[in-house]
Coordinates of C-alpha atoms and ligand atoms in Angstrom, one line a residue:
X1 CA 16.6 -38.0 1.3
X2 CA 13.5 -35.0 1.1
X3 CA 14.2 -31.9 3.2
X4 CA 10.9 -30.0 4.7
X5 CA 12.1 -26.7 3.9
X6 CA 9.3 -23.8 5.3
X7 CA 8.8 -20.3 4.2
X8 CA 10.9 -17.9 7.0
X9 CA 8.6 -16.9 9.7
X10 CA 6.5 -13.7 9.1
X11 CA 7.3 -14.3 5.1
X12 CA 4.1 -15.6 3.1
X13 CA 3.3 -17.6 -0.2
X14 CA 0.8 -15.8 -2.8
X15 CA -0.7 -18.2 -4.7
X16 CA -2.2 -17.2 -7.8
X17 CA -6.1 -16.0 -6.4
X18 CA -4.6 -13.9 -4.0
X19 CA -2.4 -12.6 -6.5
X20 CA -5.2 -11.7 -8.7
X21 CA -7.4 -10.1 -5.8
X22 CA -3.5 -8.1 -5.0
X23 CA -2.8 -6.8 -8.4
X24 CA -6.8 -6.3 -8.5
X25 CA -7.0 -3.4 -5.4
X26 CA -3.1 -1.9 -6.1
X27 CA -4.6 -1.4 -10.0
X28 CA -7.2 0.8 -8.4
X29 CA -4.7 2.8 -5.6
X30 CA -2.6 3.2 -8.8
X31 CA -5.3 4.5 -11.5
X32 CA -5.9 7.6 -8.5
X33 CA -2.4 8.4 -8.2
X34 CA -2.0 8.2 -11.7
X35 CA -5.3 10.6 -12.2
X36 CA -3.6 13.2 -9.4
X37 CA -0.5 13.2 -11.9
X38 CA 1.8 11.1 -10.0
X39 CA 4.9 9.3 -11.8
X40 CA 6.0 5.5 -10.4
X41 CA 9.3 5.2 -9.2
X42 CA 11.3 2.2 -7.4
X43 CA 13.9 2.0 -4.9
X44 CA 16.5 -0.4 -4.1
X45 CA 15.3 -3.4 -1.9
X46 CA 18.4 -3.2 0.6
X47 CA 20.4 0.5 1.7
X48 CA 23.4 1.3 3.8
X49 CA 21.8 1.0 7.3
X50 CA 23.0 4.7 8.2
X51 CA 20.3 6.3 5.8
X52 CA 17.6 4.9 8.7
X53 CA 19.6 6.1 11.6
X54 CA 18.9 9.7 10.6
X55 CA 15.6 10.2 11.5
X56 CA 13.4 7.4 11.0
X57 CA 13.1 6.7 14.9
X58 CA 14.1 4.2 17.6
X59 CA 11.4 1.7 16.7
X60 CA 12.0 1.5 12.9
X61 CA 15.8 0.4 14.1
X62 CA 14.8 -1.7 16.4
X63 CA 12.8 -3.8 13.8
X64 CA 15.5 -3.5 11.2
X65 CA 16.8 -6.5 9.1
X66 CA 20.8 -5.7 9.2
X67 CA 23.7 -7.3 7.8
X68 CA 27.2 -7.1 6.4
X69 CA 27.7 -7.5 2.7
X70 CA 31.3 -9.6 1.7
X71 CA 33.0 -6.3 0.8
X72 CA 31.9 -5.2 5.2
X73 CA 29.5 -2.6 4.6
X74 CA 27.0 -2.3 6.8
X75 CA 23.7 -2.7 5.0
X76 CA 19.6 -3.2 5.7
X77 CA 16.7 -4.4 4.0
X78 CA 14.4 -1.0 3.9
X79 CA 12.1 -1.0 6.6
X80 CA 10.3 2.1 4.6
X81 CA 10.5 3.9 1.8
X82 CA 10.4 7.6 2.4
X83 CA 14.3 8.1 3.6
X84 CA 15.0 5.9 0.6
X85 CA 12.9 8.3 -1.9
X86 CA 15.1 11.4 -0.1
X87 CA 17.8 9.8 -0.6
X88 CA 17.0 9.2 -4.2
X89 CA 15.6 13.0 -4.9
X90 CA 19.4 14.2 -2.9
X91 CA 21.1 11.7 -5.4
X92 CA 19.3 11.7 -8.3
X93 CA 16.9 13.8 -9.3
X94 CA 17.7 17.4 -7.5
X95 CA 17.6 19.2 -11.0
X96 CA 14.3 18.2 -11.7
X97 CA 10.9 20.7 -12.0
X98 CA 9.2 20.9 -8.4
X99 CA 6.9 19.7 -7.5
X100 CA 8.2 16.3 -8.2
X101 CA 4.7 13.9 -7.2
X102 CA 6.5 10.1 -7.3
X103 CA 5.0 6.7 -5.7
X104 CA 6.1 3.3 -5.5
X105 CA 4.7 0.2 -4.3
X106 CA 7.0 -2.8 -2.8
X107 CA 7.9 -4.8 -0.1
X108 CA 9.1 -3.8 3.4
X109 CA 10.9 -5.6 6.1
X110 CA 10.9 -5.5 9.7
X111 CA 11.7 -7.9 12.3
X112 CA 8.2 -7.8 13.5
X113 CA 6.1 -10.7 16.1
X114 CA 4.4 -11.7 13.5
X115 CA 0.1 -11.6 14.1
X116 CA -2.8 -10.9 11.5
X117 CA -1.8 -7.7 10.0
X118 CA 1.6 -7.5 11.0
X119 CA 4.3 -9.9 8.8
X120 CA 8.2 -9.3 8.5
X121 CA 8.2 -9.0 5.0
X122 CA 4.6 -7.0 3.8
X123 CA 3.7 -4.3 1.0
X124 CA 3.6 -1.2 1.2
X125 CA 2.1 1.7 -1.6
X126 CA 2.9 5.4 -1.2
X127 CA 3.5 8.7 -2.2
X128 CA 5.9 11.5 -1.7
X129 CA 5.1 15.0 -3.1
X130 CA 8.3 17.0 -3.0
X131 CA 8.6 20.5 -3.1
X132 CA 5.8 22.6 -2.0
X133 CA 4.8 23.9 1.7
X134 CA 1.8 25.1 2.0
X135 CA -1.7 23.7 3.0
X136 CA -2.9 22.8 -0.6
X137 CA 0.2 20.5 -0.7
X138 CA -1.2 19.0 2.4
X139 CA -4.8 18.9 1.6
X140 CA -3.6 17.0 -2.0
X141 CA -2.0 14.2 -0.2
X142 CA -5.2 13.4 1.9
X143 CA -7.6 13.7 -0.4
X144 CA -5.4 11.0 -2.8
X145 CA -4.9 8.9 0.5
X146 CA -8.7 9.2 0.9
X147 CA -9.8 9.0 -3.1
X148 CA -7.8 5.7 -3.2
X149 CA -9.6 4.1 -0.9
X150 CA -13.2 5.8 -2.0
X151 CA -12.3 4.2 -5.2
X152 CA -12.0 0.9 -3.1
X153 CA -15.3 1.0 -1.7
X154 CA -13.6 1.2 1.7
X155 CA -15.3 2.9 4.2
X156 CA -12.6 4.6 6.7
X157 CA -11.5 7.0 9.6
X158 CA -9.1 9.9 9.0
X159 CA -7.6 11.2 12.2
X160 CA -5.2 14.6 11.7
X161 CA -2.6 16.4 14.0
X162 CA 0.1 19.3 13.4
X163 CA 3.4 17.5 14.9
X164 CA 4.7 20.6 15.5
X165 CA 2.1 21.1 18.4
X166 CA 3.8 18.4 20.8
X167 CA 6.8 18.7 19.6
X168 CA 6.8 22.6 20.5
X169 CA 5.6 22.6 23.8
X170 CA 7.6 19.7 24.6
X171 CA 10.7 22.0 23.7
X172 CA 9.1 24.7 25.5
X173 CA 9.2 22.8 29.0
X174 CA 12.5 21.9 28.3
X175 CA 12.4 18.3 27.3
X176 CA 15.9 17.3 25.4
X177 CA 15.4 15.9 21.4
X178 CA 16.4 12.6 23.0
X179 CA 13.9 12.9 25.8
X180 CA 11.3 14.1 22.7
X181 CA 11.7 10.9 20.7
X182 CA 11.0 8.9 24.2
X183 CA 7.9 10.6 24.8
X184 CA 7.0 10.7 21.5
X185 CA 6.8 6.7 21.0
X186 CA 5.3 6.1 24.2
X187 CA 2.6 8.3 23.1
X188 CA 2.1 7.1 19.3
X189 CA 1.8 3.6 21.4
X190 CA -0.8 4.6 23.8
X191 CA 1.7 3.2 26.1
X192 CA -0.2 3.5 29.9
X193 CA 3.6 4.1 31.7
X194 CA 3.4 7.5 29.9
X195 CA 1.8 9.7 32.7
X196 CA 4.9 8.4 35.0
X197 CA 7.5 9.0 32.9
X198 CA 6.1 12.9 32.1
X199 CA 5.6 13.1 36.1
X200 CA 9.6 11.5 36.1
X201 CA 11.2 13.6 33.6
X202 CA 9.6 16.9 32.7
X203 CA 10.1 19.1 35.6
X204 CA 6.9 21.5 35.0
X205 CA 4.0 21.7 33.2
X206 CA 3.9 18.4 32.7
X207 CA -0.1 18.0 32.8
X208 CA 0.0 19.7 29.6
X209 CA 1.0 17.2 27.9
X210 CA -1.1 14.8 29.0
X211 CA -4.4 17.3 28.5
X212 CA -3.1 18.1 24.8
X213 CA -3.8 14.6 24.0
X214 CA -6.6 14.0 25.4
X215 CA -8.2 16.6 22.5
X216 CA -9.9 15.2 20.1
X217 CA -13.1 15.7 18.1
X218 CA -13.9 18.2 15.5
X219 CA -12.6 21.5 13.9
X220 CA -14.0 23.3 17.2
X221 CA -11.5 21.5 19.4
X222 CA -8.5 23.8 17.9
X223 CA -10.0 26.6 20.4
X224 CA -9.3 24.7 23.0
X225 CA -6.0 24.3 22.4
X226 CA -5.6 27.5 21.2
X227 CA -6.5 28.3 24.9
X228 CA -4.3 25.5 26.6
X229 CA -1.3 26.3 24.9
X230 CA -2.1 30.3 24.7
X231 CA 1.5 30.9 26.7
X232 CA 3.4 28.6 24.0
X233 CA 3.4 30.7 20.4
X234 CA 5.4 28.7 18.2
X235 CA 2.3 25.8 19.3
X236 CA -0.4 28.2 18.3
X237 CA 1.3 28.9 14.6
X238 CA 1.4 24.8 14.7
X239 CA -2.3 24.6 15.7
X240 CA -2.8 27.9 12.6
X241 CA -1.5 26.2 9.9
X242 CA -3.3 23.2 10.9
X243 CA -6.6 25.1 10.7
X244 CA -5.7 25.8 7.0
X245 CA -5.1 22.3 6.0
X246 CA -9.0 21.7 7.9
X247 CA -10.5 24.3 6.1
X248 CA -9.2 22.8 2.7
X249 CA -10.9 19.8 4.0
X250 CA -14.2 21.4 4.8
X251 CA -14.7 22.7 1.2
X252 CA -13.5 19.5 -0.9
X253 CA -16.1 17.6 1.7
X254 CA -13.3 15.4 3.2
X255 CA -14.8 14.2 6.7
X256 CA -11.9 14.0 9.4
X257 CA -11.1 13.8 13.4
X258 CA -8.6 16.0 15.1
X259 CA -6.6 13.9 17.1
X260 CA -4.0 15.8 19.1
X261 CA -2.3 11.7 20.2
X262 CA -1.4 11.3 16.6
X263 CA 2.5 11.5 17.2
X264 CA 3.7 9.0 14.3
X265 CA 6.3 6.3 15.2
X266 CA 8.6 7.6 12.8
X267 CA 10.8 10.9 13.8
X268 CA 11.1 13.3 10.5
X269 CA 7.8 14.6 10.8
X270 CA 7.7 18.1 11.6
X271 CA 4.1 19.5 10.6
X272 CA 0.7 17.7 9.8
X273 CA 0.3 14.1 10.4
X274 CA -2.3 11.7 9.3
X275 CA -3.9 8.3 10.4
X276 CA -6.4 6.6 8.6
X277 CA -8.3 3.7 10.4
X278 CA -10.5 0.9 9.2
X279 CA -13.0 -0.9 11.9
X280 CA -13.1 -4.4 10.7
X281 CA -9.4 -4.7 11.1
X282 CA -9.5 -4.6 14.8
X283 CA -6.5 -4.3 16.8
X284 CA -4.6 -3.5 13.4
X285 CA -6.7 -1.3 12.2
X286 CA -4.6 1.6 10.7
X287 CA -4.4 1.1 6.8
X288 CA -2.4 4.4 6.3
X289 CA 0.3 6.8 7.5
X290 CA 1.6 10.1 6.7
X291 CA 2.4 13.7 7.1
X292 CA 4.9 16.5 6.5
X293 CA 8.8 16.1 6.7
X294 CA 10.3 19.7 5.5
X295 CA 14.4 18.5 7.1
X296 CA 14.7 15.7 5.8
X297 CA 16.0 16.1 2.9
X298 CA 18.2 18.8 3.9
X299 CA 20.0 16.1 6.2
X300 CA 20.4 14.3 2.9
X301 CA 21.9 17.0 0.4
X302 CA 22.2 20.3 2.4
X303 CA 19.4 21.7 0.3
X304 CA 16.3 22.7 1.9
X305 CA 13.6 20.9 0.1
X306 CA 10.1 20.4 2.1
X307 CA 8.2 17.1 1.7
X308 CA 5.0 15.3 2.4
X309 CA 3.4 11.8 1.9
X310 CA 1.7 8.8 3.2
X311 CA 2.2 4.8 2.5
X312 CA -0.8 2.7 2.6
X313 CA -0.4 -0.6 4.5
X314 CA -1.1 -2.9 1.1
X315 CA -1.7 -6.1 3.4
X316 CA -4.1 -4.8 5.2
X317 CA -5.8 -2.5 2.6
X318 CA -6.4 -6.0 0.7
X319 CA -7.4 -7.6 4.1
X320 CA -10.6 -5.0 4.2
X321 CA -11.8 -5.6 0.9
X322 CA -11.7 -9.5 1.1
X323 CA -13.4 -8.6 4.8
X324 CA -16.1 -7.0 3.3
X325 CA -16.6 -9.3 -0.1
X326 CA -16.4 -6.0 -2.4
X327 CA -17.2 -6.8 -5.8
X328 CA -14.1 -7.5 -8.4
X329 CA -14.0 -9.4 -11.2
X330 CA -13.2 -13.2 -11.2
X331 CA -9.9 -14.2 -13.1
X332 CA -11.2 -16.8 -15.7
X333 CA -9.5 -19.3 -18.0
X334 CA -11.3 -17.9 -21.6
X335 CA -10.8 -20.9 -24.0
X336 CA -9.3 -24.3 -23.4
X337 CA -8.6 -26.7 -26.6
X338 CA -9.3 -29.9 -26.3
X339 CA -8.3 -32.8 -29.2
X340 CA -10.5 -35.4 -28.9
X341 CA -7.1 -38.1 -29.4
X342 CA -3.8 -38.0 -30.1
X343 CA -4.7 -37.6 -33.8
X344 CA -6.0 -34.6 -33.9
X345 CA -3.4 -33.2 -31.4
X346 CA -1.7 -31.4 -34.3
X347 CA -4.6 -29.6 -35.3
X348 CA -5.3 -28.8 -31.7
X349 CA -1.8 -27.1 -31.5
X350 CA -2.3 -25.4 -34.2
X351 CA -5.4 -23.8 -33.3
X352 CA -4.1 -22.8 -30.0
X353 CA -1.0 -21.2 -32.1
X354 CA -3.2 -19.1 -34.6
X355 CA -5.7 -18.3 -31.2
X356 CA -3.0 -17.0 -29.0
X357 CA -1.4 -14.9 -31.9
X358 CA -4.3 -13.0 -33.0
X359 CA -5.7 -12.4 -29.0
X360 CA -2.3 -11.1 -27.7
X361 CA -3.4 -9.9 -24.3
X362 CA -6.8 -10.3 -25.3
X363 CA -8.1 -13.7 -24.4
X364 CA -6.4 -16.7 -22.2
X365 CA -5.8 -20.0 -24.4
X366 CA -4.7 -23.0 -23.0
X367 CA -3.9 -26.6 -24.5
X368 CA -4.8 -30.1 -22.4
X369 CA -1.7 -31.5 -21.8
X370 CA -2.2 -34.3 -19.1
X371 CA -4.1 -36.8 -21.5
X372 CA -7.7 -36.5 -20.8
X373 CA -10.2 -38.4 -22.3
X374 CA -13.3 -35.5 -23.9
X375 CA -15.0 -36.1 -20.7
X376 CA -12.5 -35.6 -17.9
X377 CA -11.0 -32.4 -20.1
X378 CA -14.5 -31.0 -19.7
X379 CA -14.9 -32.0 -16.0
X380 CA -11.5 -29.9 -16.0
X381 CA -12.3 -27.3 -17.1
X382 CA -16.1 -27.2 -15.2
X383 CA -13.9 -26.9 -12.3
X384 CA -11.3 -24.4 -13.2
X385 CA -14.1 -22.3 -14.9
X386 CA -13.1 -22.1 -17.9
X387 CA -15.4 -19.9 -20.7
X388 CA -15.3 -21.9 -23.8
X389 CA -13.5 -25.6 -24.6
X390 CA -12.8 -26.3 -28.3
X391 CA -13.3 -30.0 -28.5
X392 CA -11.0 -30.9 -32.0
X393 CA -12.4 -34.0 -33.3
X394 CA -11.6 -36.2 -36.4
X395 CA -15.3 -35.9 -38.3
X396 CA -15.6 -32.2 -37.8
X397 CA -12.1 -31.4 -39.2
X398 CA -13.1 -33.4 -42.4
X399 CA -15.8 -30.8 -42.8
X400 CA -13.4 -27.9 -41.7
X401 CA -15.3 -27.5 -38.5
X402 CA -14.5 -27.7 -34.6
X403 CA -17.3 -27.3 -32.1
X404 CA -17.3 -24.5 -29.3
X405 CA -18.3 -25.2 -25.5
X406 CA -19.6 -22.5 -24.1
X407 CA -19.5 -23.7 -20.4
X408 CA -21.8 -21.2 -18.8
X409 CA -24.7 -22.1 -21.2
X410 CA -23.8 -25.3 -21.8
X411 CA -24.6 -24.6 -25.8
X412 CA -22.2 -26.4 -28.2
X413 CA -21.9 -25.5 -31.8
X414 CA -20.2 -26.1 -34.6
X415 CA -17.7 -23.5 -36.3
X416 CA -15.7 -23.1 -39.6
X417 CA -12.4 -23.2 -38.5
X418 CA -12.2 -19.8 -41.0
X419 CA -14.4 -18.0 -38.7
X420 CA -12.8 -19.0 -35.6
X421 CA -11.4 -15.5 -35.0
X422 CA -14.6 -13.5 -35.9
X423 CA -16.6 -15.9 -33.4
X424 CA -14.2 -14.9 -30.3
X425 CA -13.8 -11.3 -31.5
X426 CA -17.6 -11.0 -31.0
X427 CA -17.8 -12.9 -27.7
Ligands
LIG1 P1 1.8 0.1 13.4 O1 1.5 1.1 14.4 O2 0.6 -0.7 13.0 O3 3.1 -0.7 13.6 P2 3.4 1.9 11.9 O4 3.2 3.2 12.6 O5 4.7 1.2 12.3 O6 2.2 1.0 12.1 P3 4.1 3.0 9.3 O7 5.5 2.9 9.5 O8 3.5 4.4 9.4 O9 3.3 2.1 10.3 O10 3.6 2.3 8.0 C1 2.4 2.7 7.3 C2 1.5 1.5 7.3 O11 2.1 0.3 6.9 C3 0.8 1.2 8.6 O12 -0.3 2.0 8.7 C4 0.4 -0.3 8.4 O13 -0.9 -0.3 7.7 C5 1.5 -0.8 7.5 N1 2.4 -1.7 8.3 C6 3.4 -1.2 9.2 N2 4.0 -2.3 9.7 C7 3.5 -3.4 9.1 C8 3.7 -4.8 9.3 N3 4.7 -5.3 10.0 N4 3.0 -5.7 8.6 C9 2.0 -5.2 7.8 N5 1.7 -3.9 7.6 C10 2.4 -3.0 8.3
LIG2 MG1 5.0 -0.3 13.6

């Protein structure tokens, strides 16, 4: 009896191209963190669930993947990795030099509807830079987020905000934290029921709100809600320090929107938030997340330790650059040795033994194996691409010789199998 087993819905299959084109773009996110002195670090793929109930938000718990282990704890696959990362600083590494700059890059989950763009299981690479609060901390983490994808060839939109500007002068007009978080989502989804609920729930003032977000555009638009929100002062040192993160900006030539809607689904953020956008994604079109979270990890270890970062959506990064066919190199099969019958199958092997052990790393080198004739092996590897076949016949071993393929010319010749080695260390 067969059994038609598929892959669990919102899960995906990488077969080896898309694999190469994968490693390929997180190679170059990598080489920029690495150049801005960051250190790689991994978390565990499942947590108690309680670490996510802190502060990550309503929506990240609704999507979360939850189960009991045998021994009855109550468990989760991480749905993101910055509470895990505070969680690891509060537990591991609180003796360590700040600024600690750390990234990882691994799967999330989150019981998701599953469209282009959006999976249940999908990648996610990010950065956390603990210990400083000030601006140049800020302006660091955008300009990697936005280096990253320069290095990419990826053409983007960044869109900035200063949490603390809603969040203020929601506490202000008295909304509860509770009553915050509600808001807070409807607004990071563009959600139209929003102007309702305000007019519902937030006894006065509430047309504030709703003309804070509508602000966006460039640096100038701070004076306007420097005037808006002229009665609510802990706003204006919000909207202040935001100004300093812009001017950064301005002078490392790092183009941006202010975009006072930017609320972020998830709930630590408590100062500047960031959004980066590509078009050719469509309705998914945000590629990046990030901002500021200075209580977090105090939650975690009753130390205060401020905190910023961003994850890049991996999936989608990768869906841009195969969108817009940006140049990276082809993964080829270099060499594949062919013996001509089973006769010479011995020397074949032991080619491909002496090949392999003096190109560690270096060059690919594969034996036939399913019993071609010469002329099917070299249809082969035609169609897998393959740089050079070594065809190992009977009358060139008597003179100490194989010949040498090269597929892309088409030119054969004939080599001592002394110089074997010098011949592929020069191609
Ligand atoms: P969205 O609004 O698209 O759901 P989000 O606000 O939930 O995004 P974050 O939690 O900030 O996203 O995660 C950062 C990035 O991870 C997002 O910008 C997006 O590119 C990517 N991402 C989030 N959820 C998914 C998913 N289910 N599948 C693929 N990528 C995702
Ligand atoms: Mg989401």
């Amino acid at each position: 009896m067969t059994m038609k087993i598929k892959k669990a819905r919102g899960t995906r299959d990488f077969l080896p191209e898309e694999m190469w084109l994968r490693d390929f773009v997180e190679k170059k996110i990598i080489e920029v963190f690495e150049t801005f002195g960051y250190r790689k670090i991994m978390i565990p793929t499942f947590e108690h669930s309680t670490l996510f109930k802190i502060k990550s938000g309503e929506e990240i718990l609704e999507h979360m993947y939850t189960f009991k282990d045998k021994g009855g704890r109550e468990l989760c696959l991480r749905p993101e990795a910055t509470a895990s990362v505070c969680r690891m600083f509060a537990e591991e590494m609180r003796g360590e030099k700040k600024p600690l700059r750390l990234y990882y890059s691994c799967p999330m989950f989150r019981y998701e509807e599953p469209q282009r763009g959006r999976y249940r299981e999908f990648w996610q690479i990010g950065i956390e830079l603990i210990g400083p609060k000030n601006e140049y901390s800020d302006a660091e983490v955008i300009s990697l987020a936005s280096l990253a994808l320069k290095n990419l060839g990826i053409t983007h939109k960044l869109e900035i905000n200063h949490i603390g500007i809603l969040r203020n002068l929601l506490r202000d007009l008295g909304v509860d934290q509770k009553l915050q978080s509600r808001i807070m989502t409807l607004i990071d989804k563009k959600d139209p029921s929003l102007e309702d609920f305000l007019k519902k729930n937030v006894k006065k003032d509430w047309e504030k709100i709703l003309e804070l977000i509508q602000l966006r555009g460039e640096k100038e638009i701070l004076a306007r809600a420097t005037e808006l929100l002229s009665d609510h002062k802990s706003c204006l040192l919000s909207i202040e320090e935001l100004k300093r993160i812009l001017d950064i900006l301005d002078y490392i030539e790092i183009e941006y929107e202010v975009d006072m809607s930017i609320a972020r689904g998830l709930e630590y953020y408590t100062g500047m938030v960031f959004e980066i956008k590509a078009e050719e994604l469509g309705s998914q079109s945000q590629i990046c997340g990030g901002g500021r979270y200075d209580s977090l990890i105090e939650i975690l270890c009753n130390e205060k330790v401020p905190a910023v970062g961003f994850a890049f959506g991996f999936d989608r990064v990768v869906e841009v650059v195969k969108l817009k066919g940006l140049n990276f190199p082809e993964k080829r099969l270099d060499i594949l040795v062919v013996p001509v019958s089973e006769e010479e199958r011995k020397d074949a092997i032991k080619l491909v033994n002496s090949l392999r052990n003096n190109f560690i790393g270096k060059l690919s080198v594969t034996l036939e194996l399913m019993n071609r004739s010469l002329r099917k092996a070299l249809e082969y590897a035609n169609s897998i691409k393959a740089r050079y076949v070594i065809i190992v016949g009977k009358r060139d071993l008597e003179n100490g010789k194989v010949t040498i393929k090269n597929m892309d010319l088409g030119k054969e010749e004939k080599i001592n199998l002394e110089e074997i080695t010098n011949f592929f260390k020069e191609a």
